[in-house]
PDB file of C-alpha atoms in Angstrom:
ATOM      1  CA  UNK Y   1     -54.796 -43.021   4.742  1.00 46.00           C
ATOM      2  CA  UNK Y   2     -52.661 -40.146   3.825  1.00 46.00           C
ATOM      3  CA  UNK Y   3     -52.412 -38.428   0.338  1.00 49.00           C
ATOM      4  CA  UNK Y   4     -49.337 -38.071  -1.218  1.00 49.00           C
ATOM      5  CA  UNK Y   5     -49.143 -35.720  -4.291  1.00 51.00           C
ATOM      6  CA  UNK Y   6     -47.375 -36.195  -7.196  1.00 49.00           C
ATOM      7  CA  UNK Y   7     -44.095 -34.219  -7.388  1.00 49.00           C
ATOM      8  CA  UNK Y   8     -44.629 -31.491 -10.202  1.00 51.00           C
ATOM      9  CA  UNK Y   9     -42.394 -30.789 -12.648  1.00 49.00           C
ATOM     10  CA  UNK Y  10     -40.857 -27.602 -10.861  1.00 42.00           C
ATOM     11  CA  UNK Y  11     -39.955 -29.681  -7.723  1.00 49.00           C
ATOM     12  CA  UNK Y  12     -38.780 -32.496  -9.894  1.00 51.00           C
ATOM     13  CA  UNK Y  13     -36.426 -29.887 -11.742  1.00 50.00           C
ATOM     14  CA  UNK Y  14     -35.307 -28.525  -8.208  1.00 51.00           C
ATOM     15  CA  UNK Y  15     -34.747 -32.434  -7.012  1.00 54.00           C
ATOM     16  CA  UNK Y  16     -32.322 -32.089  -9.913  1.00 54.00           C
ATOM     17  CA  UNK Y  17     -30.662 -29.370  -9.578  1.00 54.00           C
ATOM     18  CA  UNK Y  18     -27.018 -29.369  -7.875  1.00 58.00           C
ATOM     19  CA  UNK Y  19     -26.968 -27.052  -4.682  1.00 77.00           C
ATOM     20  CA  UNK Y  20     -24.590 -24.329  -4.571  1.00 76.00           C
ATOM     21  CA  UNK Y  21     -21.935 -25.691  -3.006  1.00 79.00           C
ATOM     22  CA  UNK Y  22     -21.639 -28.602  -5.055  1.00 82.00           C
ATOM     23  CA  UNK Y  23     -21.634 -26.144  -7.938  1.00 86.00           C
ATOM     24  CA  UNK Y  24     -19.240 -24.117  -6.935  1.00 86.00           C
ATOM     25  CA  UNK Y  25     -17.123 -26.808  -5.828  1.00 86.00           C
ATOM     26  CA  UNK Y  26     -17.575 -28.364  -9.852  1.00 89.00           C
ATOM     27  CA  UNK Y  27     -16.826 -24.739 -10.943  1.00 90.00           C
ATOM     28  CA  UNK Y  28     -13.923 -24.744  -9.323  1.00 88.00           C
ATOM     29  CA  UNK Y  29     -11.977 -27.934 -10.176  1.00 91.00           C
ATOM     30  CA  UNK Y  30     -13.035 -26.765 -13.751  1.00 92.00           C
ATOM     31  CA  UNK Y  31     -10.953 -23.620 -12.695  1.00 91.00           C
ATOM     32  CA  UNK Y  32      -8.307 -25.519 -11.599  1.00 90.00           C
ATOM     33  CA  UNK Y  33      -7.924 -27.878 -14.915  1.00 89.00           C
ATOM     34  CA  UNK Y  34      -8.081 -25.104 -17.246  1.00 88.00           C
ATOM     35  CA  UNK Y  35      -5.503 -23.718 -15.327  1.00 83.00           C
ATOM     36  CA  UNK Y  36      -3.368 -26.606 -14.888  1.00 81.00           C
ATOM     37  CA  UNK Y  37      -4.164 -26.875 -19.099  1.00 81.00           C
ATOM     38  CA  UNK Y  38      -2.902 -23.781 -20.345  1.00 78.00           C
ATOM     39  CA  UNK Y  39       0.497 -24.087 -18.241  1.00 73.00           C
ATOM     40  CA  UNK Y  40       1.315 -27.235 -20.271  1.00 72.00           C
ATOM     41  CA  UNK Y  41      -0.093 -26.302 -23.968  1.00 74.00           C
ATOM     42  CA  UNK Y  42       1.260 -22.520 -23.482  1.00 63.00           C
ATOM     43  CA  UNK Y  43       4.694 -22.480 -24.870  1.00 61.00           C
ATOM     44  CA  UNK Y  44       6.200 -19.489 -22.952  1.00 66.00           C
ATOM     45  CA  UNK Y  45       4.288 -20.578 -19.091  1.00 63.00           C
ATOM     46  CA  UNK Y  46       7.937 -21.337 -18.087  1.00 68.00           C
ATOM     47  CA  UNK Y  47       6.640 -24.909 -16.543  1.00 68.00           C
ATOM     48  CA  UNK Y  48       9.541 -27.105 -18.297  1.00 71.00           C
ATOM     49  CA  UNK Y  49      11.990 -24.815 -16.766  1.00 75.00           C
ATOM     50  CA  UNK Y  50      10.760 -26.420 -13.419  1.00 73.00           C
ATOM     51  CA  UNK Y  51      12.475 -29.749 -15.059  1.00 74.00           C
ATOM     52  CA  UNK Y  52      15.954 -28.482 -15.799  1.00 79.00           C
ATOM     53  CA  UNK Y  53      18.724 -28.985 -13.940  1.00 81.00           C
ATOM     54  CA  UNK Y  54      20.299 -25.646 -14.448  1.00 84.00           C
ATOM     55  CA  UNK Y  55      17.353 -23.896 -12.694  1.00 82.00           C
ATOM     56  CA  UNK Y  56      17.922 -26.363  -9.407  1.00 84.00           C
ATOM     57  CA  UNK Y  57      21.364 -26.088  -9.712  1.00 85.00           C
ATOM     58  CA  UNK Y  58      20.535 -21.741  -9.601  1.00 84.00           C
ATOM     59  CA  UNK Y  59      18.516 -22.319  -6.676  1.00 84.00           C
ATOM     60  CA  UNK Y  60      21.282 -24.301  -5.049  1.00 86.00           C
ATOM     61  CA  UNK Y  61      23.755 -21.517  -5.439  1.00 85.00           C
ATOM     62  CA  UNK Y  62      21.356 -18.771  -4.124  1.00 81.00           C
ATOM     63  CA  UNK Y  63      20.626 -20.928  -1.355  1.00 84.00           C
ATOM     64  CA  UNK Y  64      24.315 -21.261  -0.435  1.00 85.00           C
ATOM     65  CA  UNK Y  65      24.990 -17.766  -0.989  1.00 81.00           C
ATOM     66  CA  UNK Y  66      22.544 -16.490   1.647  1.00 82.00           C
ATOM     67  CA  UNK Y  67      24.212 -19.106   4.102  1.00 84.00           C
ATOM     68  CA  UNK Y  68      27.541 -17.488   2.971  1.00 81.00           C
ATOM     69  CA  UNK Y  69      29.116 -19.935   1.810  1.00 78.00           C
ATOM     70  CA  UNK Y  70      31.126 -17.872  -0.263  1.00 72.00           C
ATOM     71  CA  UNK Y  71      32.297 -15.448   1.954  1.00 75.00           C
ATOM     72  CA  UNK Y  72      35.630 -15.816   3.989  1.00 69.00           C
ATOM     73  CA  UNK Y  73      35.232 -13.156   7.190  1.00 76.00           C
ATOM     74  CA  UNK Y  74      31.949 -15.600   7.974  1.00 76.00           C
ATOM     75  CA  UNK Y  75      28.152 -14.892   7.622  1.00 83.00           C
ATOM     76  CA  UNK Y  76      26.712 -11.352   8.439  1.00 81.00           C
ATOM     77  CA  UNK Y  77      23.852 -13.591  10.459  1.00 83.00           C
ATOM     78  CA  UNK Y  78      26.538 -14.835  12.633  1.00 83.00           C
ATOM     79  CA  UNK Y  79      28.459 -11.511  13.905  1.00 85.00           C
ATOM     80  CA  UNK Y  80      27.006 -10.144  17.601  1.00 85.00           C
ATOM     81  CA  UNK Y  81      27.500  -6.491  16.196  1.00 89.00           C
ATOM     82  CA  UNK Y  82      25.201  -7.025  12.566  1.00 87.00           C
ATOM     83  CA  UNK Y  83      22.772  -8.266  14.806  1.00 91.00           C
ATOM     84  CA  UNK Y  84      23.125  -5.362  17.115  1.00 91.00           C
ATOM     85  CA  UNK Y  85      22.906  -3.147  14.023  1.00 88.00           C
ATOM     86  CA  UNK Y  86      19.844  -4.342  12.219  1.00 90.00           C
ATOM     87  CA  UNK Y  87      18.065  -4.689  15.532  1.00 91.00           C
ATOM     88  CA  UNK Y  88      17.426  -0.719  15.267  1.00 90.00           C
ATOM     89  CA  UNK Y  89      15.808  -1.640  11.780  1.00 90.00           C
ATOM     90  CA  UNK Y  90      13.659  -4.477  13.533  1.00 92.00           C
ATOM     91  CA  UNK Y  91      12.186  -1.870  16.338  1.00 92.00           C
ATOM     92  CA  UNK Y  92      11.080   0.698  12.992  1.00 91.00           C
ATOM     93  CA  UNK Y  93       9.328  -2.230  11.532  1.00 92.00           C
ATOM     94  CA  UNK Y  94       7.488  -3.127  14.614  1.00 93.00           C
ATOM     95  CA  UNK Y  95       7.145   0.681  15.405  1.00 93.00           C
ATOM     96  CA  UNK Y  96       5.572   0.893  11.925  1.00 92.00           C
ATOM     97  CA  UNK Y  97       3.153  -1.764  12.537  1.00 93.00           C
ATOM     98  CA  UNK Y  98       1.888  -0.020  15.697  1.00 94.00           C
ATOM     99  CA  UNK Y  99       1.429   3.410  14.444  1.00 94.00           C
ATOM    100  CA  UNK Y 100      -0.276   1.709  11.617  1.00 95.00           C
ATOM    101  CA  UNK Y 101      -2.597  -0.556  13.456  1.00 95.00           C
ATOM    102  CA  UNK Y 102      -3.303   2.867  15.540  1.00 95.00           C
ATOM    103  CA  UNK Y 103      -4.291   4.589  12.757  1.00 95.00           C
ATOM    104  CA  UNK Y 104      -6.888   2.056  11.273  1.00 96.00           C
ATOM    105  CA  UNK Y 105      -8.432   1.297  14.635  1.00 95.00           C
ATOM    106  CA  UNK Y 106      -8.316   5.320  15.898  1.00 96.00           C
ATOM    107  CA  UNK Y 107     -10.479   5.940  12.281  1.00 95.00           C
ATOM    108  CA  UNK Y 108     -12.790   2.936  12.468  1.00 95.00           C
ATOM    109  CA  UNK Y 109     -13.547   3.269  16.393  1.00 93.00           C
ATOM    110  CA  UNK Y 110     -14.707   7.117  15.148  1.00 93.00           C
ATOM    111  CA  UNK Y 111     -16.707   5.767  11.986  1.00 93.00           C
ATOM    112  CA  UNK Y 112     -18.099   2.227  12.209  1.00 92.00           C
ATOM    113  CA  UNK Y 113     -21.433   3.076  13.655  1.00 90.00           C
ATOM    114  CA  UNK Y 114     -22.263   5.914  11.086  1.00 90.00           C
ATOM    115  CA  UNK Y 115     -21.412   2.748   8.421  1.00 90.00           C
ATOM    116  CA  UNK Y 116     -23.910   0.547   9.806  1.00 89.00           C
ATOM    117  CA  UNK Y 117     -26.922  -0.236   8.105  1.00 87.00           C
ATOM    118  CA  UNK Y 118     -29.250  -0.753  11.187  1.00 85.00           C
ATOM    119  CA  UNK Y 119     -28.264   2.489  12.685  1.00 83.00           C
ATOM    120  CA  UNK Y 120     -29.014   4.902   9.719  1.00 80.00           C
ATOM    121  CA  UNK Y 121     -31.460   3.400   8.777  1.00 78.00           C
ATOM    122  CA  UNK Y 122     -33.592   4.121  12.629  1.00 74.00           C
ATOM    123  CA  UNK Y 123     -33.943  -0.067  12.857  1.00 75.00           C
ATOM    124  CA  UNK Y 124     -31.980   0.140  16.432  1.00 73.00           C
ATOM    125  CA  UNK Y 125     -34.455   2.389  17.657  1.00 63.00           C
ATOM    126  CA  UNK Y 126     -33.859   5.798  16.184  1.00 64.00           C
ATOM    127  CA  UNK Y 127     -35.534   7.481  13.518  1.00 69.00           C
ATOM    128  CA  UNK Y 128     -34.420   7.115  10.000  1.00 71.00           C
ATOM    129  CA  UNK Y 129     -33.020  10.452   8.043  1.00 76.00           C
ATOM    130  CA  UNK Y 130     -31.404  11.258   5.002  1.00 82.00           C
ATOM    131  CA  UNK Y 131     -28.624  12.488   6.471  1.00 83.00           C
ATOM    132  CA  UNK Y 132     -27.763   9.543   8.655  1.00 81.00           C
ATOM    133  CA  UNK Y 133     -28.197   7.580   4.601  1.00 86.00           C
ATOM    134  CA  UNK Y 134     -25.838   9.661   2.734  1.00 91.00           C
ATOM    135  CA  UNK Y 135     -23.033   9.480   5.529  1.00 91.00           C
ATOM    136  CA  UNK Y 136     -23.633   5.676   5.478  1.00 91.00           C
ATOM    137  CA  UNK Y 137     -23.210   5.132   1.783  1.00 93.00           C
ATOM    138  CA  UNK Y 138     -20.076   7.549   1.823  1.00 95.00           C
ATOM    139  CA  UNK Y 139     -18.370   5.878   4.557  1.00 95.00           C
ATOM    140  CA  UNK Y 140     -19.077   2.550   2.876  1.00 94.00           C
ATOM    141  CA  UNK Y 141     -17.728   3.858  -0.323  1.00 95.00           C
ATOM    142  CA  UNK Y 142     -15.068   5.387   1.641  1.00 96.00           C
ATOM    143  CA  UNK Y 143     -14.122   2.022   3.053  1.00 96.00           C
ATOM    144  CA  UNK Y 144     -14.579   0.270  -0.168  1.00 95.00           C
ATOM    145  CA  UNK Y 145     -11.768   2.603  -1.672  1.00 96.00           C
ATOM    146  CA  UNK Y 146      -9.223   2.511   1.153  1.00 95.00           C
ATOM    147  CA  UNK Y 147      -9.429  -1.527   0.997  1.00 93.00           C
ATOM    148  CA  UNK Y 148      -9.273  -1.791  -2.784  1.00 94.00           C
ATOM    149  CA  UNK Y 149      -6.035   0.057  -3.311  1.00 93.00           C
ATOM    150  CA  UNK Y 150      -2.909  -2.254  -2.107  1.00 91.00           C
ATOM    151  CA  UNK Y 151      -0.734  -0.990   1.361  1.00 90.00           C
ATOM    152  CA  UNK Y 152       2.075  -1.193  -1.849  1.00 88.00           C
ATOM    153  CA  UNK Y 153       0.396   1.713  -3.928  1.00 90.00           C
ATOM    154  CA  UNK Y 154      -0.660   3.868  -1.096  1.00 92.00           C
ATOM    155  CA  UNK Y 155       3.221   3.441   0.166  1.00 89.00           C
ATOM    156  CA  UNK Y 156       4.420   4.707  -3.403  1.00 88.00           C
ATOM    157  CA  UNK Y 157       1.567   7.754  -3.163  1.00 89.00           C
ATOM    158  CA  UNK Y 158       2.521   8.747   0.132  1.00 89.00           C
ATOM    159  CA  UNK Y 159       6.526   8.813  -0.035  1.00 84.00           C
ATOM    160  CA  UNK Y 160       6.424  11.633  -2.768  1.00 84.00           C
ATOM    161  CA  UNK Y 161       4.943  13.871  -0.985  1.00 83.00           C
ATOM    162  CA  UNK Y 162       6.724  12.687   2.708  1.00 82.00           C
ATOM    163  CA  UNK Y 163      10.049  11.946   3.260  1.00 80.00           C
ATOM    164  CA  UNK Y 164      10.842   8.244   3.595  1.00 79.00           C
ATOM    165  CA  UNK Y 165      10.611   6.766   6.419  1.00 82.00           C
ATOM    166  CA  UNK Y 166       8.114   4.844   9.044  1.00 87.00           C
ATOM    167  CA  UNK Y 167       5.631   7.507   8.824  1.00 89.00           C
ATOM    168  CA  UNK Y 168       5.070   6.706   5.151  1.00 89.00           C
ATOM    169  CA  UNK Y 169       4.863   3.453   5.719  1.00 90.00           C
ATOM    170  CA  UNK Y 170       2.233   3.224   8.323  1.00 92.00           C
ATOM    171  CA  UNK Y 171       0.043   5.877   7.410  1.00 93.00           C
ATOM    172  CA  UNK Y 172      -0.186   3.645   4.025  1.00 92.00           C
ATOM    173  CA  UNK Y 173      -1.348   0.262   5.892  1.00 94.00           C
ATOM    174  CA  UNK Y 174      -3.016   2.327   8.685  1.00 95.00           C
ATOM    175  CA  UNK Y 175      -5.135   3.914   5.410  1.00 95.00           C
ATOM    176  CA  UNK Y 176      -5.251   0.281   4.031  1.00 95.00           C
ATOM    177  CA  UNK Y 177      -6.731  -1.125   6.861  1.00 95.00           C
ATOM    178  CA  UNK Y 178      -8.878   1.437   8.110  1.00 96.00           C
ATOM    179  CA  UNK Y 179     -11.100   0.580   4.832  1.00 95.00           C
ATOM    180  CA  UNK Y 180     -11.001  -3.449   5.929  1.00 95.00           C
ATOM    181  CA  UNK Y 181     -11.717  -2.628   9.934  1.00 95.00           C
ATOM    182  CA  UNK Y 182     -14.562  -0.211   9.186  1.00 94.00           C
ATOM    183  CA  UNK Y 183     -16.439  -2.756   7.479  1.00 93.00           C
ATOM    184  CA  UNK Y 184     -15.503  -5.554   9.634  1.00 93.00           C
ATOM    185  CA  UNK Y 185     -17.102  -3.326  12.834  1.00 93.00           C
ATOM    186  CA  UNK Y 186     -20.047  -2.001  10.810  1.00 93.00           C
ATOM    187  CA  UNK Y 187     -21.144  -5.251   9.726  1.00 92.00           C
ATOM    188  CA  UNK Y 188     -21.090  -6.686  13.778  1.00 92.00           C
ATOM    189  CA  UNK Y 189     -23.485  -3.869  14.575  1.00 91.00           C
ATOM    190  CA  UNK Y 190     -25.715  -5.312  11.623  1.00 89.00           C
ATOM    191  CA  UNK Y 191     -25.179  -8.610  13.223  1.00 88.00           C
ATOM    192  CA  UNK Y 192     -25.782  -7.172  16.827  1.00 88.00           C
ATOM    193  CA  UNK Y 193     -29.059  -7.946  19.024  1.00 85.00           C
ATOM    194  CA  UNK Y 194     -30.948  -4.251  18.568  1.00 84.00           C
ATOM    195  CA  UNK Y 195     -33.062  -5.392  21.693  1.00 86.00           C
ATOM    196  CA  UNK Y 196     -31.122  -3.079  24.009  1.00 85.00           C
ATOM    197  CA  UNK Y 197     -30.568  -0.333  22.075  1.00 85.00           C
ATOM    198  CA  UNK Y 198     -34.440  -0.283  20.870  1.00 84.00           C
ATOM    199  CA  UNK Y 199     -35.320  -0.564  25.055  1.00 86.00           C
ATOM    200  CA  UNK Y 200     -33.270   2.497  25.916  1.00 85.00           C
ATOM    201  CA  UNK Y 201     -34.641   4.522  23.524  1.00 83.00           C
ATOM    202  CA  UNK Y 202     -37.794   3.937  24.432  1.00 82.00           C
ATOM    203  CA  UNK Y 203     -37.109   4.728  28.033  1.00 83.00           C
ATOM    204  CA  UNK Y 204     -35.337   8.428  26.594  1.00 80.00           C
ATOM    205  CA  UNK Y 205     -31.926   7.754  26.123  1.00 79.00           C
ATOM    206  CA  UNK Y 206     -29.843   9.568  23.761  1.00 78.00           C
ATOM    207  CA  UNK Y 207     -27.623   8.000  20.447  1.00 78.00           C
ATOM    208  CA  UNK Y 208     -24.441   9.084  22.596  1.00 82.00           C
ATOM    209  CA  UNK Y 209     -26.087   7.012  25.944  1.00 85.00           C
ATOM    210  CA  UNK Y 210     -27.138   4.057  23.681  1.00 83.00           C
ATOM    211  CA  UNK Y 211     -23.791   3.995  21.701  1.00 84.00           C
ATOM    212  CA  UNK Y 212     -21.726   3.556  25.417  1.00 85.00           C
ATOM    213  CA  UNK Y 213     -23.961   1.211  27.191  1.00 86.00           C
ATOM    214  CA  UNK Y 214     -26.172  -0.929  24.100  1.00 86.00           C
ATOM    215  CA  UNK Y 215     -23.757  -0.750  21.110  1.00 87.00           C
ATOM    216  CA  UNK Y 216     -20.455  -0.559  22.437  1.00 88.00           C
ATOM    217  CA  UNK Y 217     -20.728  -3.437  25.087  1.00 87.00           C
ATOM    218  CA  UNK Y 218     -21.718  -6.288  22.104  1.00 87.00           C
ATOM    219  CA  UNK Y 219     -18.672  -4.473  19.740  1.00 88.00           C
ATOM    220  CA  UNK Y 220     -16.153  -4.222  22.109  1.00 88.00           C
ATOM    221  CA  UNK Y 221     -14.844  -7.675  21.782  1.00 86.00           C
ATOM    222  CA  UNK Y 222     -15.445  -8.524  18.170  1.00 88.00           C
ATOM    223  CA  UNK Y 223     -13.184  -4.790  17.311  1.00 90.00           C
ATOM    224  CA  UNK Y 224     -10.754  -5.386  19.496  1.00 89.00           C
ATOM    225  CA  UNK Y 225     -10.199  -9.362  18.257  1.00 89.00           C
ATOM    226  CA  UNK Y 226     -10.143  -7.457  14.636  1.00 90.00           C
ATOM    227  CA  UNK Y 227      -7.441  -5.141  15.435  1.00 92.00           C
ATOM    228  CA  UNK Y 228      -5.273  -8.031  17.077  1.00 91.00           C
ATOM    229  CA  UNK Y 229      -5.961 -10.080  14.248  1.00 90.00           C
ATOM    230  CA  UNK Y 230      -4.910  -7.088  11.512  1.00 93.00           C
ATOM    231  CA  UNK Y 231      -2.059  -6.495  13.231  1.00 93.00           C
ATOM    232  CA  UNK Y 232      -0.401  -9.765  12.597  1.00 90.00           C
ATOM    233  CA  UNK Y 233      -1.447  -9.308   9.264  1.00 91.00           C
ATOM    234  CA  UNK Y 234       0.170  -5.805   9.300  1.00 93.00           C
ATOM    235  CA  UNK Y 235       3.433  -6.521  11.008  1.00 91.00           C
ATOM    236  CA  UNK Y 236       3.556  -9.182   7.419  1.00 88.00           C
ATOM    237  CA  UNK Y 237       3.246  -6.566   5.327  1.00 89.00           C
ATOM    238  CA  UNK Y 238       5.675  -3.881   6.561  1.00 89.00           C
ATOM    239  CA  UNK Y 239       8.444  -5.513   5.383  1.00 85.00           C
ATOM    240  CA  UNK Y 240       6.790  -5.059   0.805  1.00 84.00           C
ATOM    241  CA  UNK Y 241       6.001  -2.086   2.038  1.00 88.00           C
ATOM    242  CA  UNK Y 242       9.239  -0.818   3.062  1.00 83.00           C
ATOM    243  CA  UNK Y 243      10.604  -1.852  -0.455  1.00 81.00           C
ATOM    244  CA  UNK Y 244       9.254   1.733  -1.831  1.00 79.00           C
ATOM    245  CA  UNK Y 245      11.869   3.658   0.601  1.00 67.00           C
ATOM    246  CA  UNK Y 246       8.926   3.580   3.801  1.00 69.00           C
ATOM    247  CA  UNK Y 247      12.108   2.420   6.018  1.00 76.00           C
ATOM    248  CA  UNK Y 248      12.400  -0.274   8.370  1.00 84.00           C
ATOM    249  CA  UNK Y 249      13.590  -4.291   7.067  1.00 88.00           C
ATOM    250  CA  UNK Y 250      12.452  -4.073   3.988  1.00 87.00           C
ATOM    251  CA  UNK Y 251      14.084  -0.611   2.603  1.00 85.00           C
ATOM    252  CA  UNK Y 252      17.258  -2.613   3.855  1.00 87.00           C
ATOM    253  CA  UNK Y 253      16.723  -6.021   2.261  1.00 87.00           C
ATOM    254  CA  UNK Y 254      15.951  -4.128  -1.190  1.00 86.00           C
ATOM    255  CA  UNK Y 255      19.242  -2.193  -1.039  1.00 86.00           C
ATOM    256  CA  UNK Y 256      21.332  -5.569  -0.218  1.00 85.00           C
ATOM    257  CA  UNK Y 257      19.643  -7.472  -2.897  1.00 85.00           C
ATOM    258  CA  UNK Y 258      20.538  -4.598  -5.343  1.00 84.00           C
ATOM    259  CA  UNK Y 259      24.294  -4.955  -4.220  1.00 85.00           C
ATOM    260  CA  UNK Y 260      24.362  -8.855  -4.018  1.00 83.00           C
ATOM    261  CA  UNK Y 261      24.755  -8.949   0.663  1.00 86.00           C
ATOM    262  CA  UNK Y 262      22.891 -12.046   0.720  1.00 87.00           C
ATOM    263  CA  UNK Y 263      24.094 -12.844   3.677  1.00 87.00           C
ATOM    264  CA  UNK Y 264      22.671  -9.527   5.180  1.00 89.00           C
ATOM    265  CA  UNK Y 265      19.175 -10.457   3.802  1.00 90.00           C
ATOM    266  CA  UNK Y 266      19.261 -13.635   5.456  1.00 91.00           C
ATOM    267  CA  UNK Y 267      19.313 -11.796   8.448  1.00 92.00           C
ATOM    268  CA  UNK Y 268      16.741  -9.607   7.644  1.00 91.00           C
ATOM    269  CA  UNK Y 269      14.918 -12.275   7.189  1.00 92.00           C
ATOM    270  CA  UNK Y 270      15.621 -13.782  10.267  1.00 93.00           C
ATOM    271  CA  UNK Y 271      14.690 -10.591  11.952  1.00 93.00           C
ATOM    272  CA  UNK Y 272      11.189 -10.708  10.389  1.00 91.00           C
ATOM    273  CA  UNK Y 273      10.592 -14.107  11.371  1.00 92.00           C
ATOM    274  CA  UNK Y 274      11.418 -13.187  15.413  1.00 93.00           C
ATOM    275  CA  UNK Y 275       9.083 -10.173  14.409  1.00 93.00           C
ATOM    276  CA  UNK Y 276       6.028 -11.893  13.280  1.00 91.00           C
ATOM    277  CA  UNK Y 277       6.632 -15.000  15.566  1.00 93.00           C
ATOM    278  CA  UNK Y 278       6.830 -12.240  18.462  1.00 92.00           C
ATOM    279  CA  UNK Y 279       3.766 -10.442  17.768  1.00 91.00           C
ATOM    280  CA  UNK Y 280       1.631 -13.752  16.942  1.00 90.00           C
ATOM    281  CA  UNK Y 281       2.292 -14.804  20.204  1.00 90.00           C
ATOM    282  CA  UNK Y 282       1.836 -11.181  22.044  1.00 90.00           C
ATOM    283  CA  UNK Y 283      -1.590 -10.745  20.248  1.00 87.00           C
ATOM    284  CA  UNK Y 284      -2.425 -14.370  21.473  1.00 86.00           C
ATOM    285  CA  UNK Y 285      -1.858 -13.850  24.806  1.00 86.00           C
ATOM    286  CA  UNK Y 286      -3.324 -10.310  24.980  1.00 84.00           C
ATOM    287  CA  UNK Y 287      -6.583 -12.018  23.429  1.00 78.00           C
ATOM    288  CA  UNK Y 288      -6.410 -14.830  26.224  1.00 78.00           C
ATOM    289  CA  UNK Y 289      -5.988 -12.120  28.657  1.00 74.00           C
ATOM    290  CA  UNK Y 290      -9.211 -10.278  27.921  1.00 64.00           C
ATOM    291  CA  UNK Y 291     -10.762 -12.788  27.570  1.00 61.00           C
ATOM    292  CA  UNK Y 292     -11.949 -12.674  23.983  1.00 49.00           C
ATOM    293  CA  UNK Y 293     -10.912 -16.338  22.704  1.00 47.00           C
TER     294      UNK Y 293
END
């Protein structure tokens, strides 16, 4: 006959208590209600405005007014020649994108292994040095920094000191997103299997030999998946961060706004949406063609 013990008082207080996930999920519909709370009780949260008819009726006018509706030579979004015309803007925005996305992955392909845990700290094989420590916390700090500050604030840092343009632009979400690569990268060679990098250098290889045939084989595919994958999320972004004078769509769509060509931004808009549409699809297939999905 087998014993059973009688639960103790610690197990009976861990029976009880909710896991994480439950308490997180409880956390945050409390979140959510508080929030939901202080937009009705607040008197200025602008939440009754929702309910007046004057603010649909705005909406309905803006609406019409970027379908020009109120203009008589026709809508800027249906003339060959304004399409012509704001198709050189288009190719700065996409040409922004790719310098950008060149940037962030030229920088992270050159750091991500010094910001790796595993590798400074000798557990891939090598020996461990205080060196190979302080370059990994500065890189990490280094990548920390670059994330934290918005593409937005870098773009208003770098235009006074560069004339505006795409290279403004790009060097600010190529900065941006060298901090959110580098970690993604360094944290897959945490994740990696060390058991070929530990064999070769026990048979005498090199960090240079067991970089290009341990490290780099198992990265390969996971860096080159994050770079596709940023730059659909970069090719979104060009467009706020041509609003501080980095060229391309959105330096445009900020100066029509300010002089009321709503039927221009509704082709800049249109413009953006072929854009990101385009280079979804082009990052898809290029995925599906090496064979990474």
């Amino acid at each position: 006959m087998i014993e059973t013990r009688e639960p103790t008082r610690y197990t009976e207080r861990r029976r009880r208590k909710p896991p994480f996930a439950r308490l997180s999920f409880y956390t945050f519909l409390g979140l959510i209600a508080v929030a939901w709370g202080y937009i009705f009780m607040a008197g200025d949260s602008g939440f009754t405005m929702l309910l007046e008819g004057r603010t649909w009726e705005n909406a309905w006018q803006f609406l019409m007014r970027l379908a020009g509706a109120d203009l008589d030579e026709g809508p800027a979004f249906l003339q060959a020649e304004q399409w012509w015309a704001t198709g050189r803007l288009a190719y700065n925005t996409l040409a922004m994108s790719v310098l950008a996305i060149g940037i962030a992955g030229f920088g992270t392909f050159l750091t991500f292994i010094f910001a790796a845990r595993n590798m400074s700290s000798g557990s891939l094989g090598g020996t461990p040095s205080r060196l190979g420590a302080v370059v990994y916390y500065l890189l990490r700090i280094f990548y920390a920094f670059t994330r934290a500050v918005p593409e937005l604030v870098w773009a208003m840092l770098i235009v006074f000191f560069l004339s505006p343009g795409i290279l403004p632009g790009a060097i600010a979400l190529g900065i941006h997103n060298l901090g959110i690569m580098g970690r993604l990268a360094a944290e897959v060679v945490e994740d990696m299997d060390p058991a070929p990098a530990r064999a070769m250098r026990a048979s005498g290889a090199g960090i240079f030999q067991i970089f290009l045939y341990a490290i780099l084989p198992q990265t390969l595919p996971h860096f080159i998946t994050y770079l596709l994958y940023r730059w659909e999320v970069v090719i979104r972004t060009t467009v706020v961060v041509g609003f501080v004078s980095a060229g391309g769509l959105g330096l445009e769509m900020r100066l029509n706004l300010s002089f009321f060509h709503y039927d221009q931004v509704t082709l800049l808009i249109l413009w953006y949406l072929l854009l990101v549409i385009g280079v979804d699809f082009l990052s898809a297939w290029m995925r599906k063609l090496a064979r990474f999905d």
